[in-house]
Each structure stands twice: as C-alpha cells, then as structure tokens.
GROMACS .gro file of C-alpha atoms in nm:
model
   85
    1MET     CA    1   5.782  -2.770  10.010
    2THR     CA    2   5.418  -2.687   9.984
    3PRO     CA    3   5.238  -2.681   9.649
    4LYS     CA    4   5.188  -2.302   9.675
    5ASN     CA    5   5.564  -2.246   9.657
    6LYS     CA    6   5.707  -2.181   9.315
    7PRO     CA    7   6.066  -2.224   9.206
    8VAL     CA    8   6.273  -1.906   9.188
    9HIS     CA    9   6.461  -2.024   8.879
   10GLN     CA   10   6.476  -2.315   8.634
   11ILE     CA   11   6.752  -2.430   8.405
   12ARG     CA   12   6.668  -2.661   8.117
   13LEU     CA   13   6.932  -2.828   7.901
   14GLY     CA   14   6.768  -3.069   7.662
   15ARG     CA   15   6.585  -3.321   7.876
   16ILE     CA   16   6.769  -3.225   8.197
   17LYS     CA   17   6.606  -2.973   8.431
   18ALA     CA   18   6.745  -2.810   8.745
   19VAL     CA   19   6.481  -2.634   8.955
   20ILE     CA   20   6.597  -2.389   9.221
   21TRP     CA   21   6.387  -2.327   9.532
   22ALA     CA   22   6.430  -2.048   9.789
   23ASN     CA   23   6.365  -2.128  10.153
   24ASP     CA   24   6.345  -1.840  10.396
   25THR     CA   25   6.504  -1.919  10.731
   26THR     CA   26   6.596  -1.718  11.038
   27SER     CA   27   6.953  -1.717  10.899
   28GLY     CA   28   6.843  -1.579  10.563
   29THR     CA   29   6.743  -1.736  10.234
   30ARG     CA   30   6.877  -2.082  10.155
   31HIS     CA   31   6.851  -2.244   9.814
   32ASN     CA   32   6.790  -2.606   9.720
   33VAL     CA   33   6.806  -2.765   9.376
   34ASN     CA   34   6.605  -3.053   9.231
   35LEU     CA   35   6.762  -3.223   8.929
   36THR     CA   36   6.538  -3.430   8.701
   37ARG     CA   37   6.537  -3.591   8.359
   38ILE     CA   38   6.227  -3.533   8.148
   39TYR     CA   39   6.100  -3.805   7.918
   40LYS     CA   40   5.789  -3.891   7.726
   41ASP     CA   41   5.595  -4.211   7.798
   42GLY     CA   42   5.342  -4.240   7.518
   43ALA     CA   43   5.151  -3.912   7.517
   44ASN     CA   44   5.249  -3.820   7.874
   45TRP     CA   45   5.554  -3.630   7.995
   46LYS     CA   46   5.719  -3.775   8.306
   47THR     CA   47   6.024  -3.703   8.519
   48SER     CA   48   6.291  -3.926   8.668
   49ASP     CA   49   6.581  -3.879   8.905
   50SER     CA   50   6.777  -4.148   8.721
   51PHE     CA   51   7.034  -4.045   8.460
   52GLY     CA   52   7.195  -4.241   8.180
   53ARG     CA   53   7.547  -4.207   8.045
   54ASP     CA   54   7.444  -3.951   7.784
   55ASP     CA   55   7.267  -3.738   8.047
   56LEU     CA   56   7.559  -3.699   8.286
   57LEU     CA   57   7.747  -3.410   8.124
   58LEU     CA   58   7.423  -3.212   8.082
   59ALA     CA   59   7.334  -3.286   8.444
   60CYS     CA   60   7.675  -3.153   8.554
   61LYS     CA   61   7.634  -2.840   8.341
   62ALA     CA   62   7.282  -2.778   8.474
   63LEU     CA   63   7.409  -2.808   8.832
   64ASP     CA   64   7.702  -2.577   8.751
   65LEU     CA   65   7.462  -2.316   8.612
   66ALA     CA   66   7.236  -2.355   8.916
   67HIS     CA   67   7.535  -2.302   9.144
   68THR     CA   68   7.638  -1.989   8.952
   69TRP     CA   69   7.282  -1.852   8.962
   70ILE     CA   70   7.257  -1.906   9.339
   71LEU     CA   71   7.593  -1.738   9.405
   72GLU     CA   72   7.507  -1.441   9.184
   73THR     CA   73   7.162  -1.404   9.337
   74ALA     CA   74   7.261  -1.455   9.701
   75GLY     CA   75   7.566  -1.233   9.692
   76SER     CA   76   7.917  -1.314   9.805
   77PRO     CA   77   8.026  -1.676   9.869
   78ALA     CA   78   8.067  -1.592  10.240
   79GLU     CA   79   7.692  -1.524  10.257
   80THR     CA   80   7.613  -1.868  10.115
   81ASN     CA   81   7.831  -2.077  10.347
   82GLY     CA   82   7.629  -2.372  10.467
   83GLU     CA   83   7.398  -2.373  10.161
   84GLY     CA   84   7.184  -2.681  10.160
   85ASN     CA   85   7.253  -2.776  10.521
   0.00000   0.00000   0.00000
C-alpha cells in the first residue's frame, strides 16, 4: 500500500486497533485488515503486532467487527467470496 492510500474504516477497542483497507482490483474491491496493539513507550506511541493474553478477546472482537463492516459495506457474502486472496 502506498502512503497516499488511507484506510476506509478503523475500529479501536482499548489499545487494539483494526484498520480496514480497500484495494480496487479488476474483480472489484477487496478488503484487507491490519490488526495492531497500541502502546506508549515513554512519551511516544508505538504499535506492535504481538498480543498478550489480556489482548486476545479484544483482538477477536475487533476482527469480528471488521468482518461485519466489510460484509455490510461490500454487499452480500457471495460478492465477498475470496476476500483476502
């Protein structure tokens, strides 16, 4: 993804963030999701793709909400077959 692209949607649950990207293809729009944990290191905010025990349920919920958003935005489940491939 190039820096000029912006996410189409973000879900934030505490320190867990799911960012949804739209990618236009010849087969239509496909969506991808980045899942990160936000933490503060001194005065600086950083992200990690590593999750601790207490992050896992929020990570699952964020991914569930991302999935729901993509299905509702893209239309019927038949239209989203092959998502992420």
